[in-house]
mmCIF file with all atom_site columns, C-alpha atoms and ligand atoms in Angstrom:
data_model
loop_
_atom_site.group_PDB
_atom_site.id
_atom_site.type_symbol
_atom_site.label_atom_id
_atom_site.label_alt_id
_atom_site.label_comp_id
_atom_site.label_asym_id
_atom_site.label_entity_id
_atom_site.label_seq_id
_atom_site.pdbx_PDB_ins_code
_atom_site.Cartn_x
_atom_site.Cartn_y
_atom_site.Cartn_z
_atom_site.occupancy
_atom_site.B_iso_or_equiv
_atom_site.pdbx_formal_charge
_atom_site.auth_seq_id
_atom_site.auth_comp_id
_atom_site.auth_asym_id
_atom_site.auth_atom_id
_atom_site.pdbx_PDB_model_num
ATOM   1   C  CA  . MET D 1 1   ? 98.237  104.139 125.661 1.00 0.00 ? 1   MET D CA  1
ATOM   2   C  CA  . PRO D 1 2   ? 95.489  106.764 126.178 1.00 0.00 ? 2   PRO D CA  1
ATOM   3   C  CA  . ASP D 1 3   ? 95.908  109.551 128.739 1.00 0.00 ? 3   ASP D CA  1
ATOM   4   C  CA  . ARG D 1 4   ? 92.921  108.820 130.956 1.00 0.00 ? 4   ARG D CA  1
ATOM   5   C  CA  . HIS D 1 5   ? 93.449  111.621 133.499 1.00 0.00 ? 5   HIS D CA  1
ATOM   6   C  CA  . PRO D 1 6   ? 95.115  115.020 133.178 1.00 0.00 ? 6   PRO D CA  1
ATOM   7   C  CA  . VAL D 1 7   ? 97.907  114.609 135.768 1.00 0.00 ? 7   VAL D CA  1
ATOM   8   C  CA  . THR D 1 8   ? 100.953 116.774 136.499 1.00 0.00 ? 8   THR D CA  1
ATOM   9   C  CA  . ARG D 1 9   ? 103.414 113.949 137.247 1.00 0.00 ? 9   ARG D CA  1
ATOM   10  C  CA  . TYR D 1 10  ? 103.670 110.167 137.248 1.00 0.00 ? 10  TYR D CA  1
ATOM   11  C  CA  . SER D 1 11  ? 102.182 108.333 140.244 1.00 0.00 ? 11  SER D CA  1
ATOM   12  C  CA  . ASP D 1 12  ? 104.489 107.464 143.170 1.00 0.00 ? 12  ASP D CA  1
ATOM   13  C  CA  . LEU D 1 13  ? 104.163 103.780 142.213 1.00 0.00 ? 13  LEU D CA  1
ATOM   14  C  CA  . SER D 1 14  ? 105.155 104.453 138.592 1.00 0.00 ? 14  SER D CA  1
ATOM   15  C  CA  . ILE D 1 15  ? 108.147 106.532 139.733 1.00 0.00 ? 15  ILE D CA  1
ATOM   16  C  CA  . ALA D 1 16  ? 109.276 103.866 142.221 1.00 0.00 ? 16  ALA D CA  1
ATOM   17  C  CA  . LEU D 1 17  ? 108.936 101.109 139.610 1.00 0.00 ? 17  LEU D CA  1
ATOM   18  C  CA  . HIS D 1 18  ? 110.783 103.153 136.988 1.00 0.00 ? 18  HIS D CA  1
ATOM   19  C  CA  . TRP D 1 19  ? 113.922 103.545 139.126 1.00 0.00 ? 19  TRP D CA  1
ATOM   20  C  CA  . LEU D 1 20  ? 113.704 100.079 140.701 1.00 0.00 ? 20  LEU D CA  1
ATOM   21  C  CA  . MET D 1 21  ? 113.437 98.486  137.260 1.00 0.00 ? 21  MET D CA  1
ATOM   22  C  CA  . LEU D 1 22  ? 116.355 100.508 135.941 1.00 0.00 ? 22  LEU D CA  1
ATOM   23  C  CA  . GLY D 1 23  ? 118.468 98.875  138.672 1.00 0.00 ? 23  GLY D CA  1
ATOM   24  C  CA  . LEU D 1 24  ? 117.017 95.420  138.008 1.00 0.00 ? 24  LEU D CA  1
ATOM   25  C  CA  . ILE D 1 25  ? 117.604 95.628  134.252 1.00 0.00 ? 25  ILE D CA  1
ATOM   26  C  CA  . ALA D 1 26  ? 121.189 96.771  134.895 1.00 0.00 ? 26  ALA D CA  1
ATOM   27  C  CA  . LEU D 1 27  ? 121.656 93.764  137.217 1.00 0.00 ? 27  LEU D CA  1
ATOM   28  C  CA  . THR D 1 28  ? 120.086 91.390  134.660 1.00 0.00 ? 28  THR D CA  1
ATOM   29  C  CA  . TYR D 1 29  ? 122.595 92.585  132.065 1.00 0.00 ? 29  TYR D CA  1
ATOM   30  C  CA  . ALA D 1 30  ? 125.513 92.574  134.520 1.00 0.00 ? 30  ALA D CA  1
ATOM   31  C  CA  . PHE D 1 31  ? 124.866 88.976  135.660 1.00 0.00 ? 31  PHE D CA  1
ATOM   32  C  CA  . THR D 1 32  ? 124.955 87.680  132.099 1.00 0.00 ? 32  THR D CA  1
ATOM   33  C  CA  . GLU D 1 33  ? 127.774 89.881  130.763 1.00 0.00 ? 33  GLU D CA  1
ATOM   34  C  CA  . LEU D 1 34  ? 130.029 89.101  133.752 1.00 0.00 ? 34  LEU D CA  1
ATOM   35  C  CA  . ARG D 1 35  ? 129.289 85.359  133.813 1.00 0.00 ? 35  ARG D CA  1
ATOM   36  C  CA  . VAL D 1 36  ? 132.312 84.768  131.572 1.00 0.00 ? 36  VAL D CA  1
ATOM   37  C  CA  . LEU D 1 37  ? 134.583 85.727  134.487 1.00 0.00 ? 37  LEU D CA  1
ATOM   38  C  CA  . PHE D 1 38  ? 133.860 82.256  135.908 1.00 0.00 ? 38  PHE D CA  1
ATOM   39  C  CA  . GLU D 1 39  ? 134.517 78.811  134.431 1.00 0.00 ? 39  GLU D CA  1
ATOM   40  C  CA  . ARG D 1 40  ? 131.527 76.848  133.150 1.00 0.00 ? 40  ARG D CA  1
ATOM   41  C  CA  . GLY D 1 41  ? 130.210 74.366  135.750 1.00 0.00 ? 41  GLY D CA  1
ATOM   42  C  CA  . THR D 1 42  ? 131.500 76.334  138.781 1.00 0.00 ? 42  THR D CA  1
ATOM   43  C  CA  . PRO D 1 43  ? 129.033 77.385  141.516 1.00 0.00 ? 43  PRO D CA  1
ATOM   44  C  CA  . GLU D 1 44  ? 129.865 81.038  140.775 1.00 0.00 ? 44  GLU D CA  1
ATOM   45  C  CA  . ARG D 1 45  ? 128.904 80.654  137.111 1.00 0.00 ? 45  ARG D CA  1
ATOM   46  C  CA  . ASP D 1 46  ? 125.682 78.860  138.095 1.00 0.00 ? 46  ASP D CA  1
ATOM   47  C  CA  . PHE D 1 47  ? 124.902 81.658  140.538 1.00 0.00 ? 47  PHE D CA  1
ATOM   48  C  CA  . MET D 1 48  ? 125.345 84.288  137.790 1.00 0.00 ? 48  MET D CA  1
ATOM   49  C  CA  . ARG D 1 49  ? 123.046 82.303  135.498 1.00 0.00 ? 49  ARG D CA  1
ATOM   50  C  CA  . GLN D 1 50  ? 120.298 81.849  138.107 1.00 0.00 ? 50  GLN D CA  1
ATOM   51  C  CA  . ALA D 1 51  ? 120.579 85.483  139.185 1.00 0.00 ? 51  ALA D CA  1
ATOM   52  C  CA  . HIS D 1 52  ? 120.162 86.532  135.539 1.00 0.00 ? 52  HIS D CA  1
ATOM   53  C  CA  . PHE D 1 53  ? 116.999 84.415  135.270 1.00 0.00 ? 53  PHE D CA  1
ATOM   54  C  CA  . SER D 1 54  ? 115.543 85.638  138.577 1.00 0.00 ? 54  SER D CA  1
ATOM   55  C  CA  . CYS D 1 55  ? 116.182 89.338  137.881 1.00 0.00 ? 55  CYS D CA  1
ATOM   56  C  CA  . GLY D 1 56  ? 114.886 89.000  134.295 1.00 0.00 ? 56  GLY D CA  1
ATOM   57  C  CA  . LEU D 1 57  ? 111.659 87.321  135.426 1.00 0.00 ? 57  LEU D CA  1
ATOM   58  C  CA  . THR D 1 58  ? 111.173 89.951  138.134 1.00 0.00 ? 58  THR D CA  1
ATOM   59  C  CA  . VAL D 1 59  ? 111.403 92.574  135.362 1.00 0.00 ? 59  VAL D CA  1
ATOM   60  C  CA  . LEU D 1 60  ? 108.501 90.807  133.633 1.00 0.00 ? 60  LEU D CA  1
ATOM   61  C  CA  . GLY D 1 61  ? 106.307 90.807  136.772 1.00 0.00 ? 61  GLY D CA  1
ATOM   62  C  CA  . LEU D 1 62  ? 107.070 94.444  137.620 1.00 0.00 ? 62  LEU D CA  1
ATOM   63  C  CA  . ALA D 1 63  ? 106.521 95.573  134.008 1.00 0.00 ? 63  ALA D CA  1
ATOM   64  C  CA  . LEU D 1 64  ? 102.958 94.217  134.207 1.00 0.00 ? 64  LEU D CA  1
ATOM   65  C  CA  . VAL D 1 65  ? 102.354 96.032  137.525 1.00 0.00 ? 65  VAL D CA  1
ATOM   66  C  CA  . ARG D 1 66  ? 103.826 99.161  135.935 1.00 0.00 ? 66  ARG D CA  1
ATOM   67  C  CA  . LEU D 1 67  ? 101.458 99.007  132.970 1.00 0.00 ? 67  LEU D CA  1
ATOM   68  C  CA  . VAL D 1 68  ? 98.502  98.880  135.380 1.00 0.00 ? 68  VAL D CA  1
ATOM   69  C  CA  . ALA D 1 69  ? 99.991  101.768 137.438 1.00 0.00 ? 69  ALA D CA  1
ATOM   70  C  CA  . ARG D 1 70  ? 100.389 103.806 134.259 1.00 0.00 ? 70  ARG D CA  1
ATOM   71  C  CA  . TRP D 1 71  ? 96.845  103.046 133.177 1.00 0.00 ? 71  TRP D CA  1
ATOM   72  C  CA  . PHE D 1 72  ? 95.338  104.180 136.489 1.00 0.00 ? 72  PHE D CA  1
ATOM   73  C  CA  . GLY D 1 73  ? 97.894  106.909 137.304 1.00 0.00 ? 73  GLY D CA  1
ATOM   74  C  CA  . GLY D 1 74  ? 97.872  108.545 133.862 1.00 0.00 ? 74  GLY D CA  1
ATOM   75  C  CA  . THR D 1 75  ? 100.750 110.202 131.998 1.00 0.00 ? 75  THR D CA  1
ATOM   76  C  CA  . PRO D 1 76  ? 101.557 113.909 132.483 1.00 0.00 ? 76  PRO D CA  1
ATOM   77  C  CA  . ALA D 1 77  ? 101.667 116.337 129.552 1.00 0.00 ? 77  ALA D CA  1
ATOM   78  C  CA  . ILE D 1 78  ? 105.027 118.004 128.871 1.00 0.00 ? 78  ILE D CA  1
ATOM   79  C  CA  . HIS D 1 79  ? 105.462 121.787 129.194 1.00 0.00 ? 79  HIS D CA  1
ATOM   80  C  CA  . PRO D 1 80  ? 106.249 123.522 126.919 1.00 0.00 ? 80  PRO D CA  1
ATOM   81  C  CA  . PRO D 1 81  ? 104.428 121.091 124.569 1.00 0.00 ? 81  PRO D CA  1
ATOM   82  C  CA  . LEU D 1 82  ? 106.482 118.943 122.197 1.00 0.00 ? 82  LEU D CA  1
ATOM   83  C  CA  . PRO D 1 83  ? 106.310 119.122 118.402 1.00 0.00 ? 83  PRO D CA  1
ATOM   84  C  CA  . ALA D 1 84  ? 104.154 116.291 117.004 1.00 0.00 ? 84  ALA D CA  1
ATOM   85  C  CA  . TRP D 1 85  ? 107.118 114.267 115.668 1.00 0.00 ? 85  TRP D CA  1
ATOM   86  C  CA  . GLN D 1 86  ? 108.781 114.253 119.107 1.00 0.00 ? 86  GLN D CA  1
ATOM   87  C  CA  . ARG D 1 87  ? 105.525 113.139 120.761 1.00 0.00 ? 87  ARG D CA  1
ATOM   88  C  CA  . ARG D 1 88  ? 105.268 110.290 118.258 1.00 0.00 ? 88  ARG D CA  1
ATOM   89  C  CA  . ALA D 1 89  ? 108.940 109.338 118.744 1.00 0.00 ? 89  ALA D CA  1
ATOM   90  C  CA  . ALA D 1 90  ? 108.498 109.320 122.534 1.00 0.00 ? 90  ALA D CA  1
ATOM   91  C  CA  . ARG D 1 91  ? 105.357 107.152 122.290 1.00 0.00 ? 91  ARG D CA  1
ATOM   92  C  CA  . LEU D 1 92  ? 107.142 104.716 119.982 1.00 0.00 ? 92  LEU D CA  1
ATOM   93  C  CA  . SER D 1 93  ? 110.219 104.436 122.208 1.00 0.00 ? 93  SER D CA  1
ATOM   94  C  CA  . HIS D 1 94  ? 108.059 103.882 125.322 1.00 0.00 ? 94  HIS D CA  1
ATOM   95  C  CA  . ALA D 1 95  ? 106.055 101.186 123.518 1.00 0.00 ? 95  ALA D CA  1
ATOM   96  C  CA  . LEU D 1 96  ? 109.322 99.498  122.461 1.00 0.00 ? 96  LEU D CA  1
ATOM   97  C  CA  . LEU D 1 97  ? 110.646 99.617  126.023 1.00 0.00 ? 97  LEU D CA  1
ATOM   98  C  CA  . TYR D 1 98  ? 107.466 97.974  127.363 1.00 0.00 ? 98  TYR D CA  1
ATOM   99  C  CA  . ALA D 1 99  ? 107.574 95.378  124.566 1.00 0.00 ? 99  ALA D CA  1
ATOM   100 C  CA  . PHE D 1 100 ? 111.168 94.641  125.582 1.00 0.00 ? 100 PHE D CA  1
ATOM   101 C  CA  . MET D 1 101 ? 110.481 94.421  129.344 1.00 0.00 ? 101 MET D CA  1
ATOM   102 C  CA  . ILE D 1 102 ? 107.610 91.985  128.744 1.00 0.00 ? 102 ILE D CA  1
ATOM   103 C  CA  . GLY D 1 103 ? 108.713 90.237  125.545 1.00 0.00 ? 103 GLY D CA  1
ATOM   104 C  CA  . MET D 1 104 ? 112.348 89.549  126.438 1.00 0.00 ? 104 MET D CA  1
ATOM   105 C  CA  . PRO D 1 105 ? 111.681 87.436  129.571 1.00 0.00 ? 105 PRO D CA  1
ATOM   106 C  CA  . LEU D 1 106 ? 108.827 85.625  127.763 1.00 0.00 ? 106 LEU D CA  1
ATOM   107 C  CA  . LEU D 1 107 ? 111.159 84.892  124.837 1.00 0.00 ? 107 LEU D CA  1
ATOM   108 C  CA  . ALA D 1 108 ? 113.723 83.617  127.344 1.00 0.00 ? 108 ALA D CA  1
ATOM   109 C  CA  . LEU D 1 109 ? 111.162 81.344  129.026 1.00 0.00 ? 109 LEU D CA  1
ATOM   110 C  CA  . ALA D 1 110 ? 110.167 79.932  125.629 1.00 0.00 ? 110 ALA D CA  1
ATOM   111 C  CA  . MET D 1 111 ? 113.849 79.443  124.735 1.00 0.00 ? 111 MET D CA  1
ATOM   112 C  CA  . MET D 1 112 ? 114.604 77.630  127.993 1.00 0.00 ? 112 MET D CA  1
ATOM   113 C  CA  . GLY D 1 113 ? 111.651 75.245  127.537 1.00 0.00 ? 113 GLY D CA  1
ATOM   114 C  CA  . LEU D 1 114 ? 112.606 74.502  123.920 1.00 0.00 ? 114 LEU D CA  1
ATOM   115 C  CA  . ARG D 1 115 ? 116.220 73.818  124.935 1.00 0.00 ? 115 ARG D CA  1
ATOM   116 C  CA  . GLY D 1 116 ? 115.089 71.573  127.804 1.00 0.00 ? 116 GLY D CA  1
ATOM   117 C  CA  . ASP D 1 117 ? 116.894 73.832  130.342 1.00 0.00 ? 117 ASP D CA  1
ATOM   118 C  CA  . GLU D 1 118 ? 115.482 74.266  133.812 1.00 0.00 ? 118 GLU D CA  1
ATOM   119 C  CA  . VAL D 1 119 ? 114.507 77.754  135.043 1.00 0.00 ? 119 VAL D CA  1
ATOM   120 C  CA  . ILE D 1 120 ? 115.009 78.399  138.747 1.00 0.00 ? 120 ILE D CA  1
ATOM   121 C  CA  . PHE D 1 121 ? 113.299 81.584  139.964 1.00 0.00 ? 121 PHE D CA  1
ATOM   122 C  CA  . PHE D 1 122 ? 114.740 82.523  143.380 1.00 0.00 ? 122 PHE D CA  1
ATOM   123 C  CA  . GLY D 1 123 ? 115.136 78.823  144.227 1.00 0.00 ? 123 GLY D CA  1
ATOM   124 C  CA  . ILE D 1 124 ? 111.801 77.659  142.788 1.00 0.00 ? 124 ILE D CA  1
ATOM   125 C  CA  . GLU D 1 125 ? 111.887 75.515  139.651 1.00 0.00 ? 125 GLU D CA  1
ATOM   126 C  CA  . LEU D 1 126 ? 109.333 76.734  137.094 1.00 0.00 ? 126 LEU D CA  1
ATOM   127 C  CA  . PRO D 1 127 ? 107.521 74.344  134.727 1.00 0.00 ? 127 PRO D CA  1
ATOM   128 C  CA  . PRO D 1 128 ? 108.665 74.568  131.065 1.00 0.00 ? 128 PRO D CA  1
ATOM   129 C  CA  . LEU D 1 129 ? 106.667 77.010  128.938 1.00 0.00 ? 129 LEU D CA  1
ATOM   130 C  CA  . LEU D 1 130 ? 107.059 74.927  125.749 1.00 0.00 ? 130 LEU D CA  1
ATOM   131 C  CA  . ALA D 1 131 ? 107.916 71.336  124.811 1.00 0.00 ? 131 ALA D CA  1
ATOM   132 C  CA  . GLU D 1 132 ? 111.532 70.594  123.816 1.00 0.00 ? 132 GLU D CA  1
ATOM   133 C  CA  . ASP D 1 133 ? 112.685 71.505  120.303 1.00 0.00 ? 133 ASP D CA  1
ATOM   134 C  CA  . LYS D 1 134 ? 116.466 72.036  120.337 1.00 0.00 ? 134 LYS D CA  1
ATOM   135 C  CA  . ASP D 1 135 ? 116.750 73.672  116.888 1.00 0.00 ? 135 ASP D CA  1
ATOM   136 C  CA  . LEU D 1 136 ? 114.086 76.266  117.579 1.00 0.00 ? 136 LEU D CA  1
ATOM   137 C  CA  . GLY D 1 137 ? 115.597 76.763  121.048 1.00 0.00 ? 137 GLY D CA  1
ATOM   138 C  CA  . LYS D 1 138 ? 118.956 77.516  119.443 1.00 0.00 ? 138 LYS D CA  1
ATOM   139 C  CA  . GLN D 1 139 ? 117.347 80.063  117.142 1.00 0.00 ? 139 GLN D CA  1
ATOM   140 C  CA  . LEU D 1 140 ? 115.587 81.801  120.038 1.00 0.00 ? 140 LEU D CA  1
ATOM   141 C  CA  . ARG D 1 141 ? 118.890 81.827  121.953 1.00 0.00 ? 141 ARG D CA  1
ATOM   142 C  CA  . GLY D 1 142 ? 120.367 83.832  119.058 1.00 0.00 ? 142 GLY D CA  1
ATOM   143 C  CA  . TRP D 1 143 ? 117.436 86.274  119.109 1.00 0.00 ? 143 TRP D CA  1
ATOM   144 C  CA  . HIS D 1 144 ? 117.742 86.671  122.886 1.00 0.00 ? 144 HIS D CA  1
ATOM   145 C  CA  . GLY D 1 145 ? 121.373 87.782  122.537 1.00 0.00 ? 145 GLY D CA  1
ATOM   146 C  CA  . ASP D 1 146 ? 120.738 89.999  119.469 1.00 0.00 ? 146 ASP D CA  1
ATOM   147 C  CA  . ILE D 1 147 ? 117.732 91.774  121.014 1.00 0.00 ? 147 ILE D CA  1
ATOM   148 C  CA  . GLY D 1 148 ? 119.600 92.173  124.318 1.00 0.00 ? 148 GLY D CA  1
ATOM   149 C  CA  . ARG D 1 149 ? 122.492 93.921  122.559 1.00 0.00 ? 149 ARG D CA  1
ATOM   150 C  CA  . ALA D 1 150 ? 120.197 96.066  120.357 1.00 0.00 ? 150 ALA D CA  1
ATOM   151 C  CA  . VAL D 1 151 ? 118.317 97.270  123.433 1.00 0.00 ? 151 VAL D CA  1
ATOM   152 C  CA  . TYR D 1 152 ? 121.504 98.827  124.839 1.00 0.00 ? 152 TYR D CA  1
ATOM   153 C  CA  . ALA D 1 153 ? 121.039 101.420 122.060 1.00 0.00 ? 153 ALA D CA  1
ATOM   154 C  CA  . LEU D 1 154 ? 117.346 101.931 122.897 1.00 0.00 ? 154 LEU D CA  1
ATOM   155 C  CA  . ILE D 1 155 ? 118.133 102.451 126.593 1.00 0.00 ? 155 ILE D CA  1
ATOM   156 C  CA  . ALA D 1 156 ? 120.953 104.871 125.704 1.00 0.00 ? 156 ALA D CA  1
ATOM   157 C  CA  . LEU D 1 157 ? 118.574 106.807 123.433 1.00 0.00 ? 157 LEU D CA  1
ATOM   158 C  CA  . HIS D 1 158 ? 115.948 106.962 126.207 1.00 0.00 ? 158 HIS D CA  1
ATOM   159 C  CA  . ALA D 1 159 ? 118.522 108.327 128.696 1.00 0.00 ? 159 ALA D CA  1
ATOM   160 C  CA  . ALA D 1 160 ? 119.914 110.799 126.125 1.00 0.00 ? 160 ALA D CA  1
ATOM   161 C  CA  . ALA D 1 161 ? 116.382 112.053 125.397 1.00 0.00 ? 161 ALA D CA  1
ATOM   162 C  CA  . ALA D 1 162 ? 115.769 112.648 129.118 1.00 0.00 ? 162 ALA D CA  1
ATOM   163 C  CA  . ILE D 1 163 ? 118.999 114.673 129.349 1.00 0.00 ? 163 ILE D CA  1
ATOM   164 C  CA  . TYR D 1 164 ? 118.111 116.619 126.172 1.00 0.00 ? 164 TYR D CA  1
ATOM   165 C  CA  . HIS D 1 165 ? 114.671 117.533 127.592 1.00 0.00 ? 165 HIS D CA  1
ATOM   166 C  CA  . HIS D 1 166 ? 116.084 118.584 130.933 1.00 0.00 ? 166 HIS D CA  1
ATOM   167 C  CA  . ARG D 1 167 ? 119.327 120.329 129.981 1.00 0.00 ? 167 ARG D CA  1
ATOM   168 C  CA  . ILE D 1 168 ? 118.796 121.581 126.430 1.00 0.00 ? 168 ILE D CA  1
ATOM   169 C  CA  . ARG D 1 169 ? 115.061 121.985 125.887 1.00 0.00 ? 169 ARG D CA  1
ATOM   170 C  CA  . GLY D 1 170 ? 114.476 122.915 129.539 1.00 0.00 ? 170 GLY D CA  1
ATOM   171 C  CA  . ASP D 1 171 ? 111.045 121.253 129.821 1.00 0.00 ? 171 ASP D CA  1
ATOM   172 C  CA  . ASP D 1 172 ? 109.541 119.261 132.718 1.00 0.00 ? 172 ASP D CA  1
ATOM   173 C  CA  . THR D 1 173 ? 109.896 115.719 131.265 1.00 0.00 ? 173 THR D CA  1
ATOM   174 C  CA  . LEU D 1 174 ? 112.541 114.490 133.706 1.00 0.00 ? 174 LEU D CA  1
ATOM   175 C  CA  . ARG D 1 175 ? 110.934 116.218 136.714 1.00 0.00 ? 175 ARG D CA  1
ATOM   176 C  CA  . HIS D 1 176 ? 107.740 114.175 136.090 1.00 0.00 ? 176 HIS D CA  1
ATOM   177 C  CA  . MET D 1 177 ? 109.742 111.049 136.899 1.00 0.00 ? 177 MET D CA  1
ATOM   178 C  CA  . LEU D 1 178 ? 111.665 112.293 139.956 1.00 0.00 ? 178 LEU D CA  1
ATOM   179 C  CA  . PRO D 1 179 ? 110.497 111.305 143.454 1.00 0.00 ? 179 PRO D CA  1
ATOM   180 C  CA  . GLY D 1 180 ? 109.208 113.947 145.875 1.00 0.00 ? 180 GLY D CA  1
ATOM   181 C  CA  . ARG D 1 181 ? 108.864 116.746 143.287 1.00 0.00 ? 181 ARG D CA  1
ATOM   182 C  CA  . PRO D 1 182 ? 105.212 117.829 142.893 1.00 0.00 ? 182 PRO D CA  1
HETATM 183 C  C1  . LIG N 2 .   ? 114.958 91.937  130.900 1.00 0.00 ? 1   LIG N C1  1
HETATM 184 C  C2  . LIG N 2 .   ? 115.254 90.663  130.811 1.00 0.00 ? 1   LIG N C2  1
HETATM 185 C  C3  . LIG N 2 .   ? 116.489 90.091  130.140 1.00 0.00 ? 1   LIG N C3  1
HETATM 186 C  C4  . LIG N 2 .   ? 117.517 90.705  129.463 1.00 0.00 ? 1   LIG N C4  1
HETATM 187 C  C5  . LIG N 2 .   ? 117.730 92.187  129.211 1.00 0.00 ? 1   LIG N C5  1
HETATM 188 C  C6  . LIG N 2 .   ? 118.433 89.664  129.028 1.00 0.00 ? 1   LIG N C6  1
HETATM 189 C  C7  . LIG N 2 .   ? 119.607 89.889  128.310 1.00 0.00 ? 1   LIG N C7  1
HETATM 190 C  C8  . LIG N 2 .   ? 120.533 88.927  127.993 1.00 0.00 ? 1   LIG N C8  1
HETATM 191 C  C9  . LIG N 2 .   ? 121.790 89.176  127.328 1.00 0.00 ? 1   LIG N C9  1
HETATM 192 C  C10 . LIG N 2 .   ? 122.287 90.546  126.864 1.00 0.00 ? 1   LIG N C10 1
HETATM 193 C  C11 . LIG N 2 .   ? 122.426 87.988  127.216 1.00 0.00 ? 1   LIG N C11 1
HETATM 194 C  C12 . LIG N 2 .   ? 123.829 87.756  126.641 1.00 0.00 ? 1   LIG N C12 1
HETATM 195 C  C13 . LIG N 2 .   ? 123.730 87.236  125.264 1.00 0.00 ? 1   LIG N C13 1
HETATM 196 C  C14 . LIG N 2 .   ? 125.059 86.698  124.748 1.00 0.00 ? 1   LIG N C14 1
HETATM 197 O  O1  . LIG N 2 .   ? 126.043 86.687  125.485 1.00 0.00 ? 1   LIG N O1  1
HETATM 198 O  O2  . LIG N 2 .   ? 125.022 86.257  123.607 1.00 0.00 ? 1   LIG N O2  1
HETATM 199 C  C15 . LIG N 2 .   ? 121.578 86.969  127.800 1.00 0.00 ? 1   LIG N C15 1
HETATM 200 C  C16 . LIG N 2 .   ? 121.891 85.615  127.859 1.00 0.00 ? 1   LIG N C16 1
HETATM 201 C  C17 . LIG N 2 .   ? 121.047 84.648  128.361 1.00 0.00 ? 1   LIG N C17 1
HETATM 202 N  N1  . LIG N 2 .   ? 119.815 84.839  128.944 1.00 0.00 ? 1   LIG N N1  1
HETATM 203 FE FE1 . LIG N 2 .   ? 118.896 86.626  129.181 1.00 0.00 ? 1   LIG N FE1 1
HETATM 204 N  N2  . LIG N 2 .   ? 117.949 88.447  129.456 1.00 0.00 ? 1   LIG N N2  1
HETATM 205 C  C18 . LIG N 2 .   ? 116.766 88.665  130.133 1.00 0.00 ? 1   LIG N C18 1
HETATM 206 C  C19 . LIG N 2 .   ? 115.973 87.714  130.731 1.00 0.00 ? 1   LIG N C19 1
HETATM 207 C  C20 . LIG N 2 .   ? 116.249 86.355  130.760 1.00 0.00 ? 1   LIG N C20 1
HETATM 208 C  C21 . LIG N 2 .   ? 115.435 85.366  131.414 1.00 0.00 ? 1   LIG N C21 1
HETATM 209 C  C22 . LIG N 2 .   ? 114.143 85.677  132.180 1.00 0.00 ? 1   LIG N C22 1
HETATM 210 C  C23 . LIG N 2 .   ? 116.043 84.160  131.199 1.00 0.00 ? 1   LIG N C23 1
HETATM 211 C  C24 . LIG N 2 .   ? 115.608 82.794  131.643 1.00 0.00 ? 1   LIG N C24 1
HETATM 212 C  C25 . LIG N 2 .   ? 114.485 82.502  132.210 1.00 0.00 ? 1   LIG N C25 1
HETATM 213 C  C26 . LIG N 2 .   ? 117.234 84.385  130.404 1.00 0.00 ? 1   LIG N C26 1
HETATM 214 C  C27 . LIG N 2 .   ? 118.103 83.403  129.949 1.00 0.00 ? 1   LIG N C27 1
HETATM 215 C  C28 . LIG N 2 .   ? 119.314 83.624  129.323 1.00 0.00 ? 1   LIG N C28 1
HETATM 216 C  C29 . LIG N 2 .   ? 120.268 82.589  128.954 1.00 0.00 ? 1   LIG N C29 1
HETATM 217 C  C30 . LIG N 2 .   ? 120.107 81.097  129.165 1.00 0.00 ? 1   LIG N C30 1
HETATM 218 C  C31 . LIG N 2 .   ? 121.349 83.229  128.353 1.00 0.00 ? 1   LIG N C31 1
HETATM 219 C  C32 . LIG N 2 .   ? 122.637 82.592  127.800 1.00 0.00 ? 1   LIG N C32 1
HETATM 220 C  C33 . LIG N 2 .   ? 123.721 82.658  128.826 1.00 0.00 ? 1   LIG N C33 1
HETATM 221 C  C34 . LIG N 2 .   ? 123.684 81.481  129.731 1.00 0.00 ? 1   LIG N C34 1
HETATM 222 O  O3  . LIG N 2 .   ? 123.544 80.348  129.271 1.00 0.00 ? 1   LIG N O3  1
HETATM 223 O  O4  . LIG N 2 .   ? 123.784 81.713  130.963 1.00 0.00 ? 1   LIG N O4  1
HETATM 224 N  N3  . LIG N 2 .   ? 117.333 85.725  130.167 1.00 0.00 ? 1   LIG N N3  1
HETATM 225 N  N4  . LIG N 2 .   ? 120.433 87.567  128.267 1.00 0.00 ? 1   LIG N N4  1
#
C-alpha cells in the first residue's frame, strides 16, 4: 500500500483498531480451541460456536475499516531506516495479515453456505453466501483449520519482529503503534 502522507505515527483509529483486533482475534481462536471442553449439542458448545462466528465476522468488518484508516492516515517511516530486505519482509507480512483478516472470515462464510450450516451473527441469521455443496464445504473446512493453525506462526513472527525492533534494534517501530505517544 502506498505511503500517501509523511506521518510520524499511525492514526489514533489505526492504533485503536490494531489493539482491539488483537483481542478479538485471540477471542476468535479461544472460542474455537476451547469448544472441545463441552459436549456436542450442549448450549455451552453452541455458545462457543456462535461466539467464534460473531468474533470472526467482526474481525472482517473491522479489517475493512482499518484498511481505510491506513489509507487516509498513512504509515510512518521507521528510524533509523530499515535495510531493503527488512522493509520488503515487513510489507509482505503486513499484506499476509490483512489477507488473513479479510480472507479467513470470507472463506468461513463460503464454507458454511456450502455445508448448509446456518451463520448467526450476534443473534441475527445471515443468508448463505453460496449454494450447498457438501464435498466442497468439507474441503474448505479443512483449509479453514489448516490456515488457522498456520497463522499462529505468522502472528508469532509479527510479535517477535516488534520485540526485535524495540529491544534489539532500538528503533521506533513499536512506538508508532502505542497509544498516547506522539
Ligand atoms: C479471524 C477469523 C477466524 C479465525 C482465525 C478462525 C480460526 C479457526 C480455527 C483455528 C478453527 C479450528 C480448526 C480445527 O479445530 O480444525 C476454526 C474452526 C471453525 N471455524 Fe473459524 N475462524 C475464523 C472465522 C470464522 C467465521 C467467521 C466462521 C463462520 C462464519 C467460522 C467457522 C468455523 C467453524 C464452523 C469451525 C469448525 C468448528 C465448529 O464446527 O464449531 N470461523 N476456526
